[in-house]
CSV table of C-alpha atoms and ligand atoms in Angstrom, one decimal:
chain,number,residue,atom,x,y,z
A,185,UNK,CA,18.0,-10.0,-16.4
A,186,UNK,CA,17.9,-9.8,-13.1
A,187,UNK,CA,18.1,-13.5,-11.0
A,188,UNK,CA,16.7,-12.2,-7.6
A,189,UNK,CA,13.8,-14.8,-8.5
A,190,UNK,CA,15.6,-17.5,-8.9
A,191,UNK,CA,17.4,-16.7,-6.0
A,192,UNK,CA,13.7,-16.2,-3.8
A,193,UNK,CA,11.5,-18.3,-4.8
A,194,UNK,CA,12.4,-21.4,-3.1
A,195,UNK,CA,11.4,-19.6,0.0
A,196,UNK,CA,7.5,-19.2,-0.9
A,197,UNK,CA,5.8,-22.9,-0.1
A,198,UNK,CA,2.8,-21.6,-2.4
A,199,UNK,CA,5.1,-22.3,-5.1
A,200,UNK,CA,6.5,-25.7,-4.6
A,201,UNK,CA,5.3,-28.0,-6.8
A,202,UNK,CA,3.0,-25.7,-8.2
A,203,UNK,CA,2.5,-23.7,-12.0
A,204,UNK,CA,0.9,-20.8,-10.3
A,205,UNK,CA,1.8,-17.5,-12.3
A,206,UNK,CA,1.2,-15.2,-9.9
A,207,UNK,CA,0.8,-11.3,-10.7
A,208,UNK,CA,-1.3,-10.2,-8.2
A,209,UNK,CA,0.5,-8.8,-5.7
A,210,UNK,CA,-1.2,-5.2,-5.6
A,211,UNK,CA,-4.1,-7.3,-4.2
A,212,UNK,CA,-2.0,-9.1,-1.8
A,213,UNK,CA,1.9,-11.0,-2.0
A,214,UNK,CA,2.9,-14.2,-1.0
A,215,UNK,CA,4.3,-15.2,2.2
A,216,UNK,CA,7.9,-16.5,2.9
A,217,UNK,CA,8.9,-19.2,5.2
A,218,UNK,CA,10.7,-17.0,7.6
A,219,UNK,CA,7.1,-15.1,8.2
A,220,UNK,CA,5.4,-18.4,8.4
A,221,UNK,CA,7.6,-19.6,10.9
A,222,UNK,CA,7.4,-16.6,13.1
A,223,UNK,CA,3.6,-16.6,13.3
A,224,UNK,CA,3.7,-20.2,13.8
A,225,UNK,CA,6.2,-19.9,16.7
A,226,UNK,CA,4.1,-16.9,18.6
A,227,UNK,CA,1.2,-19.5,18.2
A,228,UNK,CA,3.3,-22.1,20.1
A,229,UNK,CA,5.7,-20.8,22.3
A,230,UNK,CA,4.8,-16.9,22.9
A,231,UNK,CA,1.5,-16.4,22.7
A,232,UNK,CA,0.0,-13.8,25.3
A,233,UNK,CA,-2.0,-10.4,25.4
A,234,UNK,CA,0.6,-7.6,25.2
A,235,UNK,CA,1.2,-4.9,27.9
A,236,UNK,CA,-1.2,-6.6,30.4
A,237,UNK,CA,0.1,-9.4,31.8
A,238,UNK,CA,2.6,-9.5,34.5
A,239,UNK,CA,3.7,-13.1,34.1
A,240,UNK,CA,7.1,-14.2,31.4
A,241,UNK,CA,5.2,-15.5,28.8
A,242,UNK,CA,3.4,-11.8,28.4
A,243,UNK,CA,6.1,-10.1,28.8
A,244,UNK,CA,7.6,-12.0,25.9
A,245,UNK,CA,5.6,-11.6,24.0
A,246,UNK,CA,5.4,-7.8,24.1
A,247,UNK,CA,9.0,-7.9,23.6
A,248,UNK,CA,8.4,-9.2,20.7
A,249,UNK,CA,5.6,-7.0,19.9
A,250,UNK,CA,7.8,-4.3,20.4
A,251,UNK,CA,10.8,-5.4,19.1
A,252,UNK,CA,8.8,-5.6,15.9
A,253,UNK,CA,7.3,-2.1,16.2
A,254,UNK,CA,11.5,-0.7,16.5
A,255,UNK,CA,12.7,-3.0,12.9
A,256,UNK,CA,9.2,-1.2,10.8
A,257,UNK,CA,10.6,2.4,12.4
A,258,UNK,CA,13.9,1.4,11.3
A,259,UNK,CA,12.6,0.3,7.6
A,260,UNK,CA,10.9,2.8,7.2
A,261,UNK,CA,13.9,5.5,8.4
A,262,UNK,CA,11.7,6.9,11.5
A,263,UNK,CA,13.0,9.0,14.2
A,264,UNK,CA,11.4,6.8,17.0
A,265,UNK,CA,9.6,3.9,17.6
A,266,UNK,CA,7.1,5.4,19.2
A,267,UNK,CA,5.9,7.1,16.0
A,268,UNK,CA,4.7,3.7,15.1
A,269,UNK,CA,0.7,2.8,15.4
A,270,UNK,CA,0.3,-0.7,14.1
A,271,UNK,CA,-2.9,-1.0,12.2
A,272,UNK,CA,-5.0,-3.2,10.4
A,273,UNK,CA,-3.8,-1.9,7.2
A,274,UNK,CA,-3.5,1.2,4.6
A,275,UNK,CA,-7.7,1.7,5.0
A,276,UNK,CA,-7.5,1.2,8.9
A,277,UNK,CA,-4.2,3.8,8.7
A,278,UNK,CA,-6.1,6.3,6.4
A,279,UNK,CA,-9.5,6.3,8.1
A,280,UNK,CA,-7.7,7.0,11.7
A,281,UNK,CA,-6.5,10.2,10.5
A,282,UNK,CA,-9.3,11.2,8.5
A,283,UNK,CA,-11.5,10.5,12.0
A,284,UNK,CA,-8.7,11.9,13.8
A,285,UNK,CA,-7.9,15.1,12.1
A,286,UNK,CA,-11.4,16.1,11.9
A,287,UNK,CA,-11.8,18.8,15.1
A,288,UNK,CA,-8.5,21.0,12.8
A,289,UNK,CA,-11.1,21.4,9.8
A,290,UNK,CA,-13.7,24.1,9.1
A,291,UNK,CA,-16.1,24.8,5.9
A,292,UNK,CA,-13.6,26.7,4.3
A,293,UNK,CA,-11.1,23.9,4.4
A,294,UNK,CA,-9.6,22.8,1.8
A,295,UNK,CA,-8.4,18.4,1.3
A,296,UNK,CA,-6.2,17.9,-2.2
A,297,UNK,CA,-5.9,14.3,-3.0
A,298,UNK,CA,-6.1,13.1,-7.0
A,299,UNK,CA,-7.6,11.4,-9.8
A,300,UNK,CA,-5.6,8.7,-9.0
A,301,UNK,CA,-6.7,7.4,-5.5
A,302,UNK,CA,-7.4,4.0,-4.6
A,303,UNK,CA,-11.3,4.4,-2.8
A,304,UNK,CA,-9.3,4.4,0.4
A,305,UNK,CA,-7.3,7.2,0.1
A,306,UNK,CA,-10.7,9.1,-1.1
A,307,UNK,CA,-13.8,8.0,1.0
A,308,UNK,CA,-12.4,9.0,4.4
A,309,UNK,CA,-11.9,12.4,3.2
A,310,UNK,CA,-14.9,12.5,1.6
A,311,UNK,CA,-16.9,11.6,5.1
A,312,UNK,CA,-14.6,13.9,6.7
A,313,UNK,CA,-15.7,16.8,4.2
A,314,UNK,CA,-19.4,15.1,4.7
A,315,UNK,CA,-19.0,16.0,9.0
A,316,UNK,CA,-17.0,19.7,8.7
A,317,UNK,CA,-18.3,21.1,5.3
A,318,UNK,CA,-14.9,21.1,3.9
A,319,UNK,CA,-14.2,21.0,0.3
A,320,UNK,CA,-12.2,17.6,-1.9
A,321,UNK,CA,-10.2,18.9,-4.9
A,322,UNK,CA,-8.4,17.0,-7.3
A,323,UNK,CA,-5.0,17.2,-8.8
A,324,UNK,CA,-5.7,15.8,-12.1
A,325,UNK,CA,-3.5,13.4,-14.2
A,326,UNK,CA,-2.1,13.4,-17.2
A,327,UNK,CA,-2.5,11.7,-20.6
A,328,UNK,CA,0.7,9.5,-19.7
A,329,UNK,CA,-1.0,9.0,-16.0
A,330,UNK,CA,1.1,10.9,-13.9
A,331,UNK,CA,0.3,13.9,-11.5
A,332,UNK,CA,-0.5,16.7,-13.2
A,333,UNK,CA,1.0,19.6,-11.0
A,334,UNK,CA,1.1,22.0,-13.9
A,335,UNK,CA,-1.8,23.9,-11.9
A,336,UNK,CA,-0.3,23.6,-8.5
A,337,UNK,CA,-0.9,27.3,-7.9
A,338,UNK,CA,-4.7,27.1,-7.9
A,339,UNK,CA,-4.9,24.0,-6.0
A,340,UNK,CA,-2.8,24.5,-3.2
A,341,UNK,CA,-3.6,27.7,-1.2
A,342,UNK,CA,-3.4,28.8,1.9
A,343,UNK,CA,-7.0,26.7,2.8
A,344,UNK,CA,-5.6,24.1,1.8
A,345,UNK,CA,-5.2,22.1,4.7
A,346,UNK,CA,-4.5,18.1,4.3
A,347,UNK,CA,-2.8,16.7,1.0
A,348,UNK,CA,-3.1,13.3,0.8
A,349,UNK,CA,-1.5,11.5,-2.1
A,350,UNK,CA,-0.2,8.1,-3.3
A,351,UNK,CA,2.6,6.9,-3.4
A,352,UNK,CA,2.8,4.8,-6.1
A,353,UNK,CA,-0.6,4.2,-8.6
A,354,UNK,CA,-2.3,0.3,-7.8
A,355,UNK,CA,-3.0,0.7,-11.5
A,356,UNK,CA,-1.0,2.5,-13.7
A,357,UNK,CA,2.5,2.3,-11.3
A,358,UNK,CA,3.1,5.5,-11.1
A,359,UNK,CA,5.6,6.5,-8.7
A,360,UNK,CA,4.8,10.7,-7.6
A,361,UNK,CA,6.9,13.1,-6.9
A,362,UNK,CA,6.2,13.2,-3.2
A,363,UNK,CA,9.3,15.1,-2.1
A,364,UNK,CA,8.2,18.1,-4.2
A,365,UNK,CA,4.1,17.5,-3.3
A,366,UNK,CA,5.4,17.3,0.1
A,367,UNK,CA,7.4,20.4,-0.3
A,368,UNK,CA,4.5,22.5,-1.8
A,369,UNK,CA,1.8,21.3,0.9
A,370,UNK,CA,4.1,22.1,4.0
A,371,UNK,CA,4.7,26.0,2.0
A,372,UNK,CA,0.9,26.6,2.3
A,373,UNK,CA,0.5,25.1,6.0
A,374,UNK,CA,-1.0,22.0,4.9
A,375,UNK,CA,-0.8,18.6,6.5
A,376,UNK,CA,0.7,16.4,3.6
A,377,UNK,CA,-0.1,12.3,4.5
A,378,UNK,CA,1.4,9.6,1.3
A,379,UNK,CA,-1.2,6.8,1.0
A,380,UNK,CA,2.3,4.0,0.8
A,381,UNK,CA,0.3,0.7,0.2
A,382,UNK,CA,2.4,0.4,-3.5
A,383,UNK,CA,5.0,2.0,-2.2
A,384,UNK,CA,6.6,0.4,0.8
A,385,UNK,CA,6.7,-2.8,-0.6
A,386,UNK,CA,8.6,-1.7,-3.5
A,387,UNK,CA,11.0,0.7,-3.0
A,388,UNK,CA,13.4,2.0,0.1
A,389,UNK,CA,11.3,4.4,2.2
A,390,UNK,CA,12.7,7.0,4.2
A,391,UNK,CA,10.0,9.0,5.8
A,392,UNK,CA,11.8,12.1,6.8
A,393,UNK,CA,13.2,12.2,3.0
A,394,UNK,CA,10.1,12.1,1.4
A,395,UNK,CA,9.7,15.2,3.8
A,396,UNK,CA,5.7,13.9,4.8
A,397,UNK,CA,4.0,14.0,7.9
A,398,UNK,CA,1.9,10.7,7.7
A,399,UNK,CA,3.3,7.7,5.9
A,400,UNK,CA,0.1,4.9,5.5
A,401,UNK,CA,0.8,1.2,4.5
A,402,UNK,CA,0.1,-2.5,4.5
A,403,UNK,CA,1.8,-5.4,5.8
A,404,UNK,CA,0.0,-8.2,3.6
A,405,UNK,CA,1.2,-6.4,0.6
A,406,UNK,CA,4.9,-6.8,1.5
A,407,UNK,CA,5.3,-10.3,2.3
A,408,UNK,CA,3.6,-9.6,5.9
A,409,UNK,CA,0.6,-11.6,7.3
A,410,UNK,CA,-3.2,-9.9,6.7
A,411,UNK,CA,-4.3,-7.9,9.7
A,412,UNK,CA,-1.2,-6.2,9.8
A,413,UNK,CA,-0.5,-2.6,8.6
A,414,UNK,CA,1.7,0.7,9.7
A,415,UNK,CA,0.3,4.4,10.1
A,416,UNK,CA,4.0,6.5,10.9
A,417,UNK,CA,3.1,10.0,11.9
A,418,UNK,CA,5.5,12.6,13.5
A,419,UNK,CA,5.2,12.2,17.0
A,420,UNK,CA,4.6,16.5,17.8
A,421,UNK,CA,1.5,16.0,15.4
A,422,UNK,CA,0.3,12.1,17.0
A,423,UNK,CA,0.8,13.7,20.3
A,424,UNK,CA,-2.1,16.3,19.5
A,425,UNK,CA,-4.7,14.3,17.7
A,426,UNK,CA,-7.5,12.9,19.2
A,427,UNK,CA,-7.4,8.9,19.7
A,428,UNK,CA,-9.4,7.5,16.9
A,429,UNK,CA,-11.0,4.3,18.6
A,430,UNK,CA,-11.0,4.1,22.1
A,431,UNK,CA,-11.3,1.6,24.9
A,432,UNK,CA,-8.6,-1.3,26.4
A,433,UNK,CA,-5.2,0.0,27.0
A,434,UNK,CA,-5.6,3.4,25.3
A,435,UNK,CA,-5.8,5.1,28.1
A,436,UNK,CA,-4.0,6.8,31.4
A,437,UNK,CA,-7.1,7.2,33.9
A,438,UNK,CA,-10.4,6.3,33.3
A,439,UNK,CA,-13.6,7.4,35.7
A,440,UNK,CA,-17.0,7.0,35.8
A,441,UNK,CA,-17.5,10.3,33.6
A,442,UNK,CA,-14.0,10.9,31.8
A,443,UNK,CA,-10.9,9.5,30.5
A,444,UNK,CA,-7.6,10.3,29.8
A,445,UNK,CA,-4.8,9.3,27.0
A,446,UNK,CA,-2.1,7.0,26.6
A,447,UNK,CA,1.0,8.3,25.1
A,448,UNK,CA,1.7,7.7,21.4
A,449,UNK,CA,1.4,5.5,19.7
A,450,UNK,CA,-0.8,3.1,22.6
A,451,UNK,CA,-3.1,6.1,22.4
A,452,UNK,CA,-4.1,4.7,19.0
A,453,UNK,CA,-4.0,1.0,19.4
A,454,UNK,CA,-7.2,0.6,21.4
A,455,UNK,CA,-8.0,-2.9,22.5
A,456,UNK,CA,-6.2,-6.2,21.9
A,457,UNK,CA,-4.0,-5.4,19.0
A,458,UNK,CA,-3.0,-7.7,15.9
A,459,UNK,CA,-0.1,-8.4,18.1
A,460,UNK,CA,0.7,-11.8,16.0
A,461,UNK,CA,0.6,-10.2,13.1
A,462,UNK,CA,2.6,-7.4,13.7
A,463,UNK,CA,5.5,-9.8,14.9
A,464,UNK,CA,4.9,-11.6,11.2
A,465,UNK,CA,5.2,-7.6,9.7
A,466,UNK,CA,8.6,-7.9,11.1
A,467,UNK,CA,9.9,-10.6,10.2
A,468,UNK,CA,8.5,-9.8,6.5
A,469,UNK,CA,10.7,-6.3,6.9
A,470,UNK,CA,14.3,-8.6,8.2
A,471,UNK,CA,13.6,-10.9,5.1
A,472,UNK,CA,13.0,-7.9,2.9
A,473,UNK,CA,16.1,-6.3,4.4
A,474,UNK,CA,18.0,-9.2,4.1
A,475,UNK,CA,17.4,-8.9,0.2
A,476,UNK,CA,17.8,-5.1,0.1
A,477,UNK,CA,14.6,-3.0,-0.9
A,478,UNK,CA,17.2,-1.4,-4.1
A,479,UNK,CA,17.8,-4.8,-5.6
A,480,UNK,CA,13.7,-5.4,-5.0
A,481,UNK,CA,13.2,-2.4,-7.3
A,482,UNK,CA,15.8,-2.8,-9.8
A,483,UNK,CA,14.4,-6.3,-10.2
A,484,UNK,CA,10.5,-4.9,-10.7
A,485,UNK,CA,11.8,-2.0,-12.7
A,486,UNK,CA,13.2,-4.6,-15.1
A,487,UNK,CA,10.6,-6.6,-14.9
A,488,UNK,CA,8.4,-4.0,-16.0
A,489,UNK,CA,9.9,-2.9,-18.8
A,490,UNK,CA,10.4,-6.5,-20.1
A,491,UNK,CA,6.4,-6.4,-19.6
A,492,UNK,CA,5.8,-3.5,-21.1
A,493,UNK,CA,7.9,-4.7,-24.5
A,494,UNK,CA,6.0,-8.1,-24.7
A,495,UNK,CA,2.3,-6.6,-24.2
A,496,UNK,CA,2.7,-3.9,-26.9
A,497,UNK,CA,3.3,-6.6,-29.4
A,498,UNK,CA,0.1,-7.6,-28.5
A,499,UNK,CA,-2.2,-7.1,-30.9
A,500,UNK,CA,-5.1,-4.7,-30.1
A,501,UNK,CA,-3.8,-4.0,-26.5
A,502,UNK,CA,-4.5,-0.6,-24.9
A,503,UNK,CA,-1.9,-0.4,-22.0
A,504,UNK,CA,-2.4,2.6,-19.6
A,505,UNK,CA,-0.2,4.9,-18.8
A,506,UNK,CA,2.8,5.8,-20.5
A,507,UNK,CA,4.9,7.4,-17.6
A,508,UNK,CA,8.5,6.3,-17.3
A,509,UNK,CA,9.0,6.4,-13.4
A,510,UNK,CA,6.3,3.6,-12.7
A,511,UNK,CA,6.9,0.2,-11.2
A,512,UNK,CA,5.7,-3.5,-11.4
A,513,UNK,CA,1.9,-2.7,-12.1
A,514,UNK,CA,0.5,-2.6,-15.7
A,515,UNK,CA,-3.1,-2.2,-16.5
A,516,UNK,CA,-4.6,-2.9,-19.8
A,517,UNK,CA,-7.6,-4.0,-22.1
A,518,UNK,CA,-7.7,-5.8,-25.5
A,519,UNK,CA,-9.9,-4.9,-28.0
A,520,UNK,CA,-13.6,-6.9,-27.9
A,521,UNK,CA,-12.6,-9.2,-24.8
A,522,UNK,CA,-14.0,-8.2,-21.3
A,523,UNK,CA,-11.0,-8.1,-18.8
A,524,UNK,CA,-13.8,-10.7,-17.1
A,525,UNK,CA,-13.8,-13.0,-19.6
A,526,UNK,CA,-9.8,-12.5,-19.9
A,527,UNK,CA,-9.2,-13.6,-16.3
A,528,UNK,CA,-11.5,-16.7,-16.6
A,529,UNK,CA,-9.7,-17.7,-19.7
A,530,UNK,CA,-6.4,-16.9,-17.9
A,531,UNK,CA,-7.6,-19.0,-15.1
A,532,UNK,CA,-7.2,-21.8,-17.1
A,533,UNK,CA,-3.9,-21.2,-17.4
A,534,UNK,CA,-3.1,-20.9,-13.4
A,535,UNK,CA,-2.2,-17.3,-14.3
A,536,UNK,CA,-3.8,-15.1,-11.0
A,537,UNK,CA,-4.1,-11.4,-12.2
A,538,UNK,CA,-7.0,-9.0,-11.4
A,539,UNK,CA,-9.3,-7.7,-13.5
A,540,UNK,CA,-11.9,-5.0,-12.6
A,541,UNK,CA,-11.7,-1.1,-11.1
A,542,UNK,CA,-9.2,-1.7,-8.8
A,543,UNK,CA,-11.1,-0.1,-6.2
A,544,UNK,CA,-10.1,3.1,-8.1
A,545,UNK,CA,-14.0,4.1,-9.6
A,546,UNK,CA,-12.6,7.8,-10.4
A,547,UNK,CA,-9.5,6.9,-11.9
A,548,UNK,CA,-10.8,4.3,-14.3
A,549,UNK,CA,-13.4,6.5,-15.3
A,550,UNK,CA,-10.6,9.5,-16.7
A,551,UNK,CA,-9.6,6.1,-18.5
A,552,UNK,CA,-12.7,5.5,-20.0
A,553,UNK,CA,-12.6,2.6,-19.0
A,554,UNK,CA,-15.2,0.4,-16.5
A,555,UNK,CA,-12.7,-2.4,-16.3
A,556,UNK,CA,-9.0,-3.2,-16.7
A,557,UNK,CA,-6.7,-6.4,-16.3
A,558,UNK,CA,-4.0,-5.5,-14.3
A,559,UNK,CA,-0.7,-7.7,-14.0
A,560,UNK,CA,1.3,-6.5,-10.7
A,561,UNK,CA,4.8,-8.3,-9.8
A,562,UNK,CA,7.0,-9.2,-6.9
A,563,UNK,CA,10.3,-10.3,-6.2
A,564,UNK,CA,9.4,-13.9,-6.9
A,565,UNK,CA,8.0,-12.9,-10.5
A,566,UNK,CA,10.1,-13.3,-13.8
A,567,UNK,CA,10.4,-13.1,-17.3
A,568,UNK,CA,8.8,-17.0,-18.0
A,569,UNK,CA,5.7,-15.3,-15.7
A,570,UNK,CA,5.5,-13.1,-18.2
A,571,UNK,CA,6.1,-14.8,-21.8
A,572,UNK,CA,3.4,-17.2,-20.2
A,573,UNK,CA,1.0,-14.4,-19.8
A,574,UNK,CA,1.7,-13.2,-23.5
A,575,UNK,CA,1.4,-16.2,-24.5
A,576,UNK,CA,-1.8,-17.4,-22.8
A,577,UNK,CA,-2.9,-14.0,-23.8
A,578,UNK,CA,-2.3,-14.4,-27.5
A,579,UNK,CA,-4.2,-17.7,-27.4
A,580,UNK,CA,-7.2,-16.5,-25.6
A,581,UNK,CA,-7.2,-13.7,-28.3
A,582,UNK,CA,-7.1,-16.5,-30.7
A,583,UNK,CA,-10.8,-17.7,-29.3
A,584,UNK,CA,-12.3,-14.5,-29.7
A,585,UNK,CA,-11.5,-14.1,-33.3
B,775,LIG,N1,-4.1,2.4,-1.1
B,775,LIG,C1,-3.7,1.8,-2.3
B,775,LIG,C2,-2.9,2.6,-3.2
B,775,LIG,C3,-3.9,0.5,-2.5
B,775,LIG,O1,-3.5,-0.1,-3.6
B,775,LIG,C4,-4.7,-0.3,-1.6
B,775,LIG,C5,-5.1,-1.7,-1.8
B,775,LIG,C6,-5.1,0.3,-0.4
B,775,LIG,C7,-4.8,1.7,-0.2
B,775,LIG,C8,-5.8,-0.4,0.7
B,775,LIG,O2,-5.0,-1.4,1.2
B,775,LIG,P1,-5.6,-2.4,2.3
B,775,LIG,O3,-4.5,-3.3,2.6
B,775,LIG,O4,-6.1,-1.7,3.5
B,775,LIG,O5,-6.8,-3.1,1.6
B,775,LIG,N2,-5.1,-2.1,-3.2
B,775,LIG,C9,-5.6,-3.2,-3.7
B,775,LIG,C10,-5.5,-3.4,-5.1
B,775,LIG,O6,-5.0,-2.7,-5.9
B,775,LIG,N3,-6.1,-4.6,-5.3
B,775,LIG,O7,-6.6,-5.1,-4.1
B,775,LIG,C11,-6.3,-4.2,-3.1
């Protein structure tokens, strides 16, 4: 087994001198030292509104700002920097370009996303399709819970013209082809965006391989502080979209009756950004880095399966999904206990897990399901997290009997 946590741990203060099993982390992951101590630091020895003020201590820290802005394009195997919009998040990076691509869509439109959205990777497009008459369609999923693409003929055509996808499932771990989605959007003309929220904090990204035009994710989920969050976009297709909030430092010229834009990406960062947090975002990325993103996944992979082993002994557990390119997120019920009553009981046990629809209504329903418990790992996560799950798990079965 893999010793990465072992190795990690140490470096997470929520888990000194604590018991907490953790296995949460498609709601939110813990926070290192290092990113700590660089938020900390801004607070005390840099803190300044960005690109406004002439004097040292703003001009540091918008180097820093910046600097930050060129390690995520880096991570992330961008082109430029400037292709870069910090965010508040995956919902902040989705609902920009579902405001912003708006004015390219018509009635006869065509938006392909799938049964397997997180709510936001579906309610933007459904408001967009709500303000231009454009139609949603589905790619379903499978038994096993991955992308069904069997009927990719029919649902991509030629007015077809944004695919927007996840990367990886937040409940069943799925990891999509997006290399071949991306592939079969951009031959009908479509606009192909990954929703990465489960994906960048798990595995190596390299934009221009995955072949997309929009990549969407969250800092909190990968070790960065809340607040923070990445839209990458290619810069021809940034530099035509219309801004999608507007206001401080957005701009070029404004007059009594008309402004114009900033270049990309300040042409989507209106007002006083989450500057901080977007220096904490890349410090989380050089910590990440110095682990190595591979050895991050080889880890979870392992994990999983180890996970996967233990739970189907379980006696009366459903576990979802049965796809073999998934990653660090199993959802599942047992037979007569509410996944409620499961995470109270489990409560008990300082095990953190999520229970519920995982913000992902459409999917659970193709499960049949209302509710799920959903254990979700990290780099800091291991085996014992997980014999003390079955265990705990098998005892609260015990109660029910
Ligand atoms: N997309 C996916 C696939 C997600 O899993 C989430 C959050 C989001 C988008 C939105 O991210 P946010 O940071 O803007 O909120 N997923 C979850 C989850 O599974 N449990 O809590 C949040």
């Amino acid at each position: 087994m893999s010793q990465l946590a072992s190795k990690v741990k140490s470096d997470f203060p929520i888990f000194t001198n604590s018991d907490l099993i953790y296995l949460d982390n498609a709601s939110t992951s813990q926070k290192p030292q290092a990113v700590l101590d660089t938020i900390n630091s801004v607070y005390t020895k840099s803190n300044a509104n960005v690109h406004r003020a002439l004097y040292s201590l703003g001009a540091k820290a918008t180097e820093e700002y910046e600097e930050s802005r060129k390690k995520i394009a880096n991570f992330i195997g961008a082109d430029s920097e400037k292709e870069i919009i910090f965010t508040s998040g995956a919902t902040e990076s989705l609902n920009l370009l579902a405001y912003s691509l708006s004015s390219d869509l018509s009635p006869e439109d065509e938006i392909l996303i799938s049964e397997m959205e997180h709510h936001s990777n579906i309610i933007p497009w459904q408001q967009l399709a709500k303000r231009t008459g454009a139609k949603i369609k589905y790619i379903p999923i499978t038994q096993n819970g991955e992308l069904d693409l069997s009927e990719s003929n029919n649902l991509f055509n030629s007015n077809t013209k944004i695919v927007s996808i996840t990367h990886v499932s937040n409940v069943l771990g799925t990891i999509n082809p997006i290399e071949k989605i991306s592939s079969i959007a951009h031959q009908c003309g479509a606009i192909i965006i990954i929703d990465g929220a489960q994906g960048a904090a798990h595995k190596k990204i390299n934009v221009k391989d995955l072949g997309c035009d929009f990549y969407a994710f969250s800092g909190h989920k990968m070790l960065g502080p809340t607040g923070s969050g990445v839209l990458w976009g290619k810069l021809n297709l940034l530099d035509q979209m219309e801004p999608f909030m507007s206001g401080g430092e957005m701009i070029d010229k404004v007059t009594m009756t008309s402004a114009t834009w900033n270049e990309v990406p300040y042409k989507f960062e209106a007002g006083t950004p989450n500057f901080i947090q977007a220096i904490g975002l890349g410090a989380a990325v050089e910590y990440l880095e110095s682990i190595g993103m591979d050895e991050i996944t080889d880890h979870e992979k392992e994990l999983t399966r180890y996970a996967l082993d233990k739970l189907q002994k379980i006696h009366n557990i459903k576990i979802h999904g049965s796809g073999s390119n998934r990653i660090g997120v199993v959802s599942f019920n047992i037979e007569n206990i509410h996944p409620h009553d499961l995470a109270q009981f489990l409560n008990e046990y300082n095990i953190a897990l999520r229970v519920g629809h995982h913000c992902a209504q459409p999917l659970l329903s193709k499960l049949n399901e209302t509710a799920t418990a959903r254990l979700s790992t990290y780099l800091y996560n291991d085996e014992q997290d997980i014999d003390k799950l079955c265990t705990a798990l098998q005892e609260i079965i015990g109660y029910f009997k």
